[in-house]
mmCIF file of C-alpha atoms and ligand atoms in Angstrom:
data_model
loop_
_atom_site.group_PDB
_atom_site.id
_atom_site.type_symbol
_atom_site.label_atom_id
_atom_site.label_comp_id
_atom_site.label_asym_id
_atom_site.label_seq_id
_atom_site.Cartn_x
_atom_site.Cartn_y
_atom_site.Cartn_z
ATOM 1 C CA UNK T 1 -2.911 -27.496 -46.459
ATOM 2 C CA UNK T 2 -2.785 -24.612 -48.901
ATOM 3 C CA UNK T 3 -5.519 -22.634 -50.627
ATOM 4 C CA UNK T 4 -8.189 -20.089 -49.826
ATOM 5 C CA UNK T 5 -11.918 -20.714 -49.713
ATOM 6 C CA UNK T 6 -12.671 -19.747 -53.277
ATOM 7 C CA UNK T 7 -9.327 -18.699 -54.797
ATOM 8 C CA UNK T 8 -6.520 -20.576 -56.487
ATOM 9 C CA UNK T 9 -4.570 -23.165 -54.552
ATOM 10 C CA UNK T 10 -0.998 -22.248 -53.749
ATOM 11 C CA UNK T 11 1.773 -24.622 -52.813
ATOM 12 C CA UNK T 12 3.118 -24.259 -49.316
ATOM 13 C CA UNK T 13 4.039 -26.246 -46.252
ATOM 14 C CA UNK T 14 4.232 -29.992 -45.880
ATOM 15 C CA UNK T 15 1.681 -31.962 -47.860
ATOM 16 C CA UNK T 16 -0.029 -35.191 -46.846
ATOM 17 C CA UNK T 17 -0.529 -36.271 -50.456
ATOM 18 C CA UNK T 18 2.935 -35.450 -51.790
ATOM 19 C CA UNK T 19 4.147 -38.221 -54.098
ATOM 20 C CA UNK T 20 0.834 -40.094 -54.048
ATOM 21 C CA UNK T 21 -0.191 -41.549 -57.389
ATOM 22 C CA UNK T 22 -3.840 -40.654 -57.955
ATOM 23 C CA UNK T 23 -6.342 -40.990 -60.803
ATOM 24 C CA UNK T 24 -9.324 -38.585 -60.804
ATOM 25 C CA UNK T 25 -12.153 -39.044 -63.312
ATOM 26 C CA UNK T 26 -13.712 -35.879 -64.765
ATOM 27 C CA UNK T 27 -10.883 -33.526 -63.851
ATOM 28 C CA UNK T 28 -11.285 -30.764 -66.436
ATOM 29 C CA UNK T 29 -14.146 -28.765 -64.925
ATOM 30 C CA UNK T 30 -16.033 -28.075 -61.728
ATOM 31 C CA UNK T 31 -15.154 -30.118 -58.660
ATOM 32 C CA UNK T 32 -12.828 -32.500 -60.540
ATOM 33 C CA UNK T 33 -10.697 -29.601 -61.764
ATOM 34 C CA UNK T 34 -10.376 -28.231 -58.230
ATOM 35 C CA UNK T 35 -9.376 -31.657 -56.921
ATOM 36 C CA UNK T 36 -6.715 -31.945 -59.641
ATOM 37 C CA UNK T 37 -5.415 -28.418 -58.994
ATOM 38 C CA UNK T 38 -5.224 -28.932 -55.238
ATOM 39 C CA UNK T 39 -3.523 -32.324 -55.490
ATOM 40 C CA UNK T 40 -1.099 -30.968 -58.101
ATOM 41 C CA UNK T 41 -0.229 -28.038 -55.835
ATOM 42 C CA UNK T 42 0.389 -30.513 -53.038
ATOM 43 C CA UNK T 43 2.793 -32.629 -55.068
ATOM 44 C CA UNK T 44 0.682 -35.654 -56.045
ATOM 45 C CA UNK T 45 1.304 -37.494 -59.339
ATOM 46 C CA UNK T 46 -1.924 -37.190 -61.266
ATOM 47 C CA UNK T 47 -3.952 -38.731 -64.046
ATOM 48 C CA UNK T 48 -7.349 -37.594 -65.227
ATOM 49 C CA UNK T 49 -9.836 -38.249 -68.009
ATOM 50 C CA UNK T 50 -12.743 -36.450 -69.663
ATOM 51 C CA UNK T 51 -14.433 -36.687 -73.052
ATOM 52 C CA UNK T 52 -13.102 -33.375 -74.406
ATOM 53 C CA UNK T 53 -9.474 -33.638 -75.520
ATOM 54 C CA UNK T 54 -9.055 -29.851 -75.869
ATOM 55 C CA UNK T 55 -10.013 -29.336 -72.220
ATOM 56 C CA UNK T 56 -7.463 -31.947 -71.134
ATOM 57 C CA UNK T 57 -4.761 -30.210 -73.173
ATOM 58 C CA UNK T 58 -5.749 -26.835 -71.727
ATOM 59 C CA UNK T 59 -5.619 -28.119 -68.139
ATOM 60 C CA UNK T 60 -2.266 -29.804 -68.711
ATOM 61 C CA UNK T 61 -0.833 -26.574 -70.155
ATOM 62 C CA UNK T 62 -2.284 -24.495 -67.324
ATOM 63 C CA UNK T 63 -0.756 -26.763 -64.663
ATOM 64 C CA UNK T 64 2.590 -26.727 -66.479
ATOM 65 C CA UNK T 65 2.495 -22.911 -66.533
ATOM 66 C CA UNK T 66 2.007 -22.960 -62.774
ATOM 67 C CA UNK T 67 4.992 -25.284 -62.427
ATOM 68 C CA UNK T 68 3.085 -28.517 -61.739
ATOM 69 C CA UNK T 69 2.819 -31.723 -63.632
ATOM 70 C CA UNK T 70 3.063 -33.509 -65.881
ATOM 71 C CA UNK T 71 -0.587 -34.543 -65.897
ATOM 72 C CA UNK T 72 -1.317 -37.938 -67.489
ATOM 73 C CA UNK T 73 -4.579 -37.702 -69.437
ATOM 74 C CA UNK T 74 -6.902 -39.653 -71.695
ATOM 75 C CA UNK T 75 -9.930 -38.447 -73.673
ATOM 76 C CA UNK T 76 -12.575 -41.080 -72.993
ATOM 77 C CA UNK T 77 -16.166 -41.638 -71.956
ATOM 78 C CA UNK T 78 -16.373 -43.195 -68.482
ATOM 79 C CA UNK T 79 -19.458 -45.159 -69.524
ATOM 80 C CA UNK T 80 -17.300 -47.204 -71.912
ATOM 81 C CA UNK T 81 -15.905 -49.935 -69.635
ATOM 82 C CA UNK T 82 -12.956 -51.008 -71.812
ATOM 83 C CA UNK T 83 -11.640 -47.478 -72.243
ATOM 84 C CA UNK T 84 -11.824 -46.690 -68.522
ATOM 85 C CA UNK T 85 -10.184 -49.968 -67.532
ATOM 86 C CA UNK T 86 -7.409 -49.459 -70.079
ATOM 87 C CA UNK T 87 -6.756 -45.965 -68.686
ATOM 88 C CA UNK T 88 -6.460 -47.273 -65.124
ATOM 89 C CA UNK T 89 -3.941 -49.855 -66.305
ATOM 90 C CA UNK T 90 -1.994 -47.265 -68.351
ATOM 91 C CA UNK T 91 -1.903 -44.919 -65.336
ATOM 92 C CA UNK T 92 -0.598 -47.649 -63.038
ATOM 93 C CA UNK T 93 2.071 -48.503 -65.612
ATOM 94 C CA UNK T 94 3.028 -44.850 -66.099
ATOM 95 C CA UNK T 95 3.342 -44.242 -62.336
ATOM 96 C CA UNK T 96 4.642 -47.743 -61.470
ATOM 97 C CA UNK T 97 1.623 -48.195 -59.201
ATOM 98 C CA UNK T 98 -1.397 -46.420 -57.811
ATOM 99 C CA UNK T 99 -2.223 -45.057 -54.338
ATOM 100 C CA UNK T 100 -5.685 -43.611 -54.858
ATOM 101 C CA UNK T 101 -8.627 -43.077 -57.176
ATOM 102 C CA UNK T 102 -11.393 -40.484 -57.108
ATOM 103 C CA UNK T 103 -14.662 -41.275 -58.898
ATOM 104 C CA UNK T 104 -15.674 -37.689 -59.584
ATOM 105 C CA UNK T 105 -17.253 -37.635 -63.058
ATOM 106 C CA UNK T 106 -20.993 -38.006 -62.828
ATOM 107 C CA UNK T 107 -24.271 -36.296 -63.463
ATOM 108 C CA UNK T 108 -27.849 -36.843 -64.516
ATOM 109 C CA UNK T 109 -29.863 -37.437 -67.649
ATOM 110 C CA UNK T 110 -33.564 -36.664 -68.015
ATOM 111 C CA UNK T 111 -36.005 -34.690 -65.900
ATOM 112 C CA UNK T 112 -38.829 -35.758 -63.544
ATOM 113 C CA UNK T 113 -40.386 -39.207 -63.252
ATOM 114 C CA UNK T 114 -42.963 -38.722 -66.004
ATOM 115 C CA UNK T 115 -40.513 -37.212 -68.492
ATOM 116 C CA UNK T 116 -37.464 -39.404 -67.902
ATOM 117 C CA UNK T 117 -37.310 -42.577 -69.976
ATOM 118 C CA UNK T 118 -35.568 -45.899 -69.399
ATOM 119 C CA UNK T 119 -32.434 -44.687 -71.157
ATOM 120 C CA UNK T 120 -32.200 -41.636 -68.866
ATOM 121 C CA UNK T 121 -32.343 -43.967 -65.862
ATOM 122 C CA UNK T 122 -29.760 -46.417 -67.178
ATOM 123 C CA UNK T 123 -27.371 -43.688 -68.388
ATOM 124 C CA UNK T 124 -27.574 -41.870 -65.052
ATOM 125 C CA UNK T 125 -26.823 -45.149 -63.295
ATOM 126 C CA UNK T 126 -23.867 -45.896 -65.592
ATOM 127 C CA UNK T 127 -22.353 -42.413 -65.260
ATOM 128 C CA UNK T 128 -22.375 -42.568 -61.485
ATOM 129 C CA UNK T 129 -22.578 -46.102 -60.060
ATOM 130 C CA UNK T 130 -21.371 -48.172 -63.035
ATOM 131 C CA UNK T 131 -18.324 -46.005 -63.639
ATOM 132 C CA UNK T 132 -17.417 -46.021 -59.934
ATOM 133 C CA UNK T 133 -17.676 -49.801 -59.627
ATOM 134 C CA UNK T 134 -15.558 -50.370 -62.751
ATOM 135 C CA UNK T 135 -12.974 -47.770 -61.733
ATOM 136 C CA UNK T 136 -12.506 -49.359 -58.321
ATOM 137 C CA UNK T 137 -12.431 -52.895 -59.728
ATOM 138 C CA UNK T 138 -9.743 -51.927 -62.249
ATOM 139 C CA UNK T 139 -7.723 -50.086 -59.583
ATOM 140 C CA UNK T 140 -7.828 -52.792 -56.892
ATOM 141 C CA UNK T 141 -4.919 -54.964 -58.135
ATOM 142 C CA UNK T 142 -2.668 -51.885 -58.268
ATOM 143 C CA UNK T 143 -3.769 -50.512 -54.884
ATOM 144 C CA UNK T 144 -3.284 -53.954 -53.380
ATOM 145 C CA UNK T 145 0.219 -54.166 -54.851
ATOM 146 C CA UNK T 146 1.006 -50.783 -53.267
ATOM 147 C CA UNK T 147 0.058 -52.248 -49.883
ATOM 148 C CA UNK T 148 -3.287 -50.435 -49.761
ATOM 149 C CA UNK T 149 -4.767 -47.150 -50.883
ATOM 150 C CA UNK T 150 -7.677 -44.778 -50.762
ATOM 151 C CA UNK T 151 -10.813 -44.595 -52.905
ATOM 152 C CA UNK T 152 -13.009 -41.496 -52.785
ATOM 153 C CA UNK T 153 -16.475 -41.629 -54.336
ATOM 154 C CA UNK T 154 -18.117 -38.294 -55.133
ATOM 155 C CA UNK T 155 -21.816 -38.724 -54.337
ATOM 156 C CA UNK T 156 -24.171 -35.806 -53.597
ATOM 157 C CA UNK T 157 -26.539 -34.227 -51.121
ATOM 158 C CA UNK T 158 -29.183 -35.563 -53.556
ATOM 159 C CA UNK T 159 -28.113 -39.073 -52.545
ATOM 160 C CA UNK T 160 -29.333 -38.681 -48.989
ATOM 161 C CA UNK T 161 -31.916 -35.860 -49.135
ATOM 162 C CA UNK T 162 -34.900 -36.200 -51.465
ATOM 163 C CA UNK T 163 -35.025 -33.932 -54.501
ATOM 164 C CA UNK T 164 -36.373 -33.824 -58.046
ATOM 165 C CA UNK T 165 -34.757 -36.102 -60.695
ATOM 166 C CA UNK T 166 -35.150 -39.290 -58.695
ATOM 167 C CA UNK T 167 -32.851 -41.173 -61.096
ATOM 168 C CA UNK T 168 -29.966 -38.925 -59.990
ATOM 169 C CA UNK T 169 -30.715 -39.179 -56.254
ATOM 170 C CA UNK T 170 -31.140 -42.941 -56.485
ATOM 171 C CA UNK T 171 -27.786 -43.309 -58.292
ATOM 172 C CA UNK T 172 -26.021 -41.051 -55.781
ATOM 173 C CA UNK T 173 -27.575 -43.001 -52.882
ATOM 174 C CA UNK T 174 -26.265 -46.173 -54.506
ATOM 175 C CA UNK T 175 -22.764 -44.646 -54.640
ATOM 176 C CA UNK T 176 -22.909 -43.948 -50.898
ATOM 177 C CA UNK T 177 -23.957 -47.541 -50.282
ATOM 178 C CA UNK T 178 -21.279 -48.829 -52.662
ATOM 179 C CA UNK T 179 -18.573 -46.992 -50.705
ATOM 180 C CA UNK T 180 -19.714 -48.560 -47.432
ATOM 181 C CA UNK T 181 -19.878 -52.060 -48.925
ATOM 182 C CA UNK T 182 -16.525 -51.823 -50.718
ATOM 183 C CA UNK T 183 -14.852 -50.487 -47.563
ATOM 184 C CA UNK T 184 -15.732 -53.799 -45.906
ATOM 185 C CA UNK T 185 -14.840 -55.940 -48.916
ATOM 186 C CA UNK T 186 -11.493 -54.247 -49.625
ATOM 187 C CA UNK T 187 -10.528 -53.393 -46.048
ATOM 188 C CA UNK T 188 -8.500 -56.615 -45.596
ATOM 189 C CA UNK T 189 -6.183 -55.349 -48.377
ATOM 190 C CA UNK T 190 -5.643 -52.005 -46.655
ATOM 191 C CA UNK T 191 -7.841 -50.228 -49.177
ATOM 192 C CA UNK T 192 -10.047 -47.530 -47.666
ATOM 193 C CA UNK T 193 -13.242 -46.418 -49.414
ATOM 194 C CA UNK T 194 -15.216 -43.308 -48.500
ATOM 195 C CA UNK T 195 -18.042 -41.279 -50.026
ATOM 196 C CA UNK T 196 -18.115 -37.485 -50.087
ATOM 197 C CA UNK T 197 -21.425 -35.740 -50.698
ATOM 198 C CA UNK T 198 -21.033 -32.154 -51.863
ATOM 199 C CA UNK T 199 -23.911 -29.785 -51.360
ATOM 200 C CA UNK T 200 -24.952 -27.536 -54.232
ATOM 201 C CA UNK T 201 -21.596 -26.049 -55.225
ATOM 202 C CA UNK T 202 -21.118 -22.524 -56.465
ATOM 203 C CA UNK T 203 -19.082 -23.129 -59.618
ATOM 204 C CA UNK T 204 -18.413 -20.207 -62.007
ATOM 205 C CA UNK T 205 -20.718 -20.419 -65.043
ATOM 206 C CA UNK T 206 -22.643 -23.417 -63.783
ATOM 207 C CA UNK T 207 -26.281 -23.836 -62.726
ATOM 208 C CA UNK T 208 -26.269 -22.106 -59.319
ATOM 209 C CA UNK T 209 -23.876 -19.373 -60.421
ATOM 210 C CA UNK T 210 -26.116 -18.637 -63.423
ATOM 211 C CA UNK T 211 -29.142 -18.534 -61.159
ATOM 212 C CA UNK T 212 -27.308 -16.115 -58.871
ATOM 213 C CA UNK T 213 -26.887 -13.595 -61.696
ATOM 214 C CA UNK T 214 -29.997 -14.306 -63.798
ATOM 215 C CA UNK T 215 -32.608 -14.973 -61.086
ATOM 216 C CA UNK T 216 -31.370 -13.201 -57.951
ATOM 217 C CA UNK T 217 -34.691 -13.504 -56.101
ATOM 218 C CA UNK T 218 -34.918 -17.251 -56.646
ATOM 219 C CA UNK T 219 -31.265 -17.541 -55.668
ATOM 220 C CA UNK T 220 -31.868 -15.598 -52.446
ATOM 221 C CA UNK T 221 -34.686 -18.016 -51.585
ATOM 222 C CA UNK T 222 -32.345 -20.944 -52.291
ATOM 223 C CA UNK T 223 -29.582 -19.457 -50.144
ATOM 224 C CA UNK T 224 -32.049 -19.672 -47.246
ATOM 225 C CA UNK T 225 -31.521 -23.470 -47.406
ATOM 226 C CA UNK T 226 -28.008 -22.732 -46.081
ATOM 227 C CA UNK T 227 -27.826 -21.628 -42.431
ATOM 228 C CA UNK T 228 -24.847 -19.384 -43.208
ATOM 229 C CA UNK T 229 -26.491 -18.133 -46.409
ATOM 230 C CA UNK T 230 -23.672 -19.402 -48.642
ATOM 231 C CA UNK T 231 -23.334 -22.381 -50.960
ATOM 232 C CA UNK T 232 -20.303 -24.606 -50.540
ATOM 233 C CA UNK T 233 -17.294 -23.930 -52.806
ATOM 234 C CA UNK T 234 -15.714 -26.767 -54.850
ATOM 235 C CA UNK T 235 -12.349 -25.902 -53.258
ATOM 236 C CA UNK T 236 -13.825 -26.740 -49.845
ATOM 237 C CA UNK T 237 -14.939 -30.130 -51.120
ATOM 238 C CA UNK T 238 -11.535 -30.713 -52.768
ATOM 239 C CA UNK T 239 -9.781 -30.247 -49.402
ATOM 240 C CA UNK T 240 -11.886 -33.012 -47.860
ATOM 241 C CA UNK T 241 -11.058 -35.283 -50.798
ATOM 242 C CA UNK T 242 -7.335 -34.565 -50.337
ATOM 243 C CA UNK T 243 -7.645 -35.406 -46.637
ATOM 244 C CA UNK T 244 -9.318 -38.735 -47.451
ATOM 245 C CA UNK T 245 -6.548 -39.567 -49.935
ATOM 246 C CA UNK T 246 -3.874 -38.779 -47.364
ATOM 247 C CA UNK T 247 -2.508 -40.948 -44.586
ATOM 248 C CA UNK T 248 -3.862 -38.368 -42.124
ATOM 249 C CA UNK T 249 -7.253 -40.071 -42.611
ATOM 250 C CA UNK T 250 -5.913 -43.622 -42.104
ATOM 251 C CA UNK T 251 -8.661 -44.341 -39.561
ATOM 252 C CA UNK T 252 -11.487 -43.306 -41.871
ATOM 253 C CA UNK T 253 -13.109 -45.938 -44.084
ATOM 254 C CA UNK T 254 -16.698 -46.737 -44.987
ATOM 255 C CA UNK T 255 -17.658 -43.174 -44.091
ATOM 256 C CA UNK T 256 -20.094 -40.854 -45.802
ATOM 257 C CA UNK T 257 -18.988 -37.229 -45.451
ATOM 258 C CA UNK T 258 -21.420 -34.492 -46.469
ATOM 259 C CA UNK T 259 -19.615 -31.237 -47.340
ATOM 260 C CA UNK T 260 -22.575 -28.918 -47.704
ATOM 261 C CA UNK T 261 -22.501 -26.218 -45.028
ATOM 262 C CA UNK T 262 -25.543 -27.878 -43.426
ATOM 263 C CA UNK T 263 -27.645 -27.342 -46.548
ATOM 264 C CA UNK T 264 -31.274 -28.366 -46.165
ATOM 265 C CA UNK T 265 -33.022 -29.136 -49.494
ATOM 266 C CA UNK T 266 -30.775 -30.010 -52.481
ATOM 267 C CA UNK T 267 -32.576 -27.664 -54.906
ATOM 268 C CA UNK T 268 -34.528 -24.403 -54.753
ATOM 269 C CA UNK T 269 -37.701 -26.362 -55.534
ATOM 270 C CA UNK T 270 -37.496 -28.320 -52.275
ATOM 271 C CA UNK T 271 -38.259 -30.814 -50.882
HETATM 272 N N1 NAP A 301 -22.296 -29.303 -59.259
HETATM 273 C C1 NAP A 301 -22.847 -29.539 -58.071
HETATM 274 O O1 NAP A 301 -23.394 -28.623 -57.428
HETATM 275 C C2 NAP A 301 -22.777 -30.931 -57.478
HETATM 276 C C3 NAP A 301 -23.385 -31.153 -56.234
HETATM 277 C C4 NAP A 301 -23.276 -32.416 -55.651
HETATM 278 C C5 NAP A 301 -22.581 -33.424 -56.293
HETATM 279 N N2 NAP A 301 -22.015 -33.195 -57.511
HETATM 280 C C6 NAP A 301 -21.268 -34.285 -58.136
HETATM 281 O O2 NAP A 301 -19.917 -33.870 -58.224
HETATM 282 C C7 NAP A 301 -19.313 -34.444 -59.391
HETATM 283 C C8 NAP A 301 -18.728 -33.335 -60.249
HETATM 284 O O3 NAP A 301 -19.778 -32.451 -60.606
HETATM 285 P P1 NAP A 301 -19.482 -31.066 -61.363
HETATM 286 O O4 NAP A 301 -20.760 -30.296 -61.347
HETATM 287 O O5 NAP A 301 -18.258 -30.471 -60.838
HETATM 288 O O6 NAP A 301 -19.247 -31.624 -62.837
HETATM 289 P P2 NAP A 301 -19.032 -30.851 -64.221
HETATM 290 O O7 NAP A 301 -18.691 -29.414 -63.995
HETATM 291 O O8 NAP A 301 -20.211 -31.158 -65.066
HETATM 292 O O9 NAP A 301 -17.732 -31.577 -64.754
HETATM 293 C C9 NAP A 301 -17.807 -32.880 -65.065
HETATM 294 C C10 NAP A 301 -16.402 -33.394 -65.434
HETATM 295 O O10 NAP A 301 -16.555 -34.761 -65.734
HETATM 296 C C11 NAP A 301 -16.297 -34.960 -67.130
HETATM 297 N N3 NAP A 301 -17.310 -35.880 -67.635
HETATM 298 C C12 NAP A 301 -18.650 -35.719 -67.638
HETATM 299 N N4 NAP A 301 -19.234 -36.783 -68.207
HETATM 300 C C13 NAP A 301 -18.242 -37.615 -68.577
HETATM 301 C C14 NAP A 301 -18.197 -38.874 -69.252
HETATM 302 N N5 NAP A 301 -19.323 -39.491 -69.642
HETATM 303 N N6 NAP A 301 -16.998 -39.449 -69.476
HETATM 304 C C15 NAP A 301 -15.852 -38.827 -69.092
HETATM 305 N N7 NAP A 301 -15.822 -37.654 -68.450
HETATM 306 C C16 NAP A 301 -17.010 -37.045 -68.210
HETATM 307 C C17 NAP A 301 -16.387 -33.567 -67.760
HETATM 308 O O11 NAP A 301 -15.624 -33.435 -68.965
HETATM 309 P P3 NAP A 301 -16.282 -33.729 -70.431
HETATM 310 O O12 NAP A 301 -17.615 -33.060 -70.482
HETATM 311 O O13 NAP A 301 -15.282 -33.192 -71.393
HETATM 312 O O14 NAP A 301 -16.421 -35.218 -70.531
HETATM 313 C C18 NAP A 301 -15.806 -32.718 -66.640
HETATM 314 O O15 NAP A 301 -14.402 -32.844 -66.608
HETATM 315 C C19 NAP A 301 -20.400 -35.262 -60.079
HETATM 316 O O16 NAP A 301 -20.298 -36.603 -59.673
HETATM 317 C C20 NAP A 301 -21.684 -34.638 -59.546
HETATM 318 O O17 NAP A 301 -22.757 -35.551 -59.580
HETATM 319 C C21 NAP A 301 -22.093 -31.971 -58.118
#
């Protein structure tokens, strides 16, 4: 597999995902972008969605410049069931089938228990669990027709270690459970389902990276949650996702794989 720990992925060598037809939600930034870039470098046929059309155009152009593509995209909100389902169908039609899906888009709304309202809880659920369930349901007929496939659900360290924003942790825990349940339900069709739980990822310009430059002392305290002193990189998580999409992981289903460098608490505030 190609790529350095934190640099750009480079094509090279035989790839286990070459030719696979894969849809990744939320592929324009952060982890999703690194998954798309790695899979593109390894010769997969890719589709992705996000709400911001300009970002999709930019990513498509960037991949084309690097000699990959074409990337099939749709600007949509994953919490709108009809739009997501239509995109899965369009992707399967475009690629004449589907071999894998990655439920990567996700996130949280609201703050702690006393500040978060009912809408924060339901939106957080929809963004993570609802979108995953609908994505997999829409993909199943196509994966089945392909003789099986691989589903990767991006959960979080917050889904199995307590942290603030309980609505986020509870939704991520539900995604881990969903992967285990669906692995049993879809296993007879040769469809594997696994959950990957990234630790706190160091993504340029995002929360932990900003803390690193703006609050170095707080960041140093946080780094102590990592035995090696370093946060996990999104490229490291992307490699595990690529492995789970590949036939090299044919024996792995219903698993929950943390990729967190043995991180302890999910946030600097504990717990
Ligand atoms: N960042 C971390 O440290 C961390 C740690 C553990 C787990 N995770 C999980 O890893 C996944 C990726 O996180 P990230 O931090 O890399 O994300 P991110 O940088 O915030 O990127 C999110 C991606 O998803 C898209 N997206 C967000 N909401 C969407 C919506 N409602 N409909 C369609 N697309 C949407 C975004 O594009 P648009 O904004 O244009 O829609 C973007 O492409 C999430 O499931 C997250 O919970 C993250």
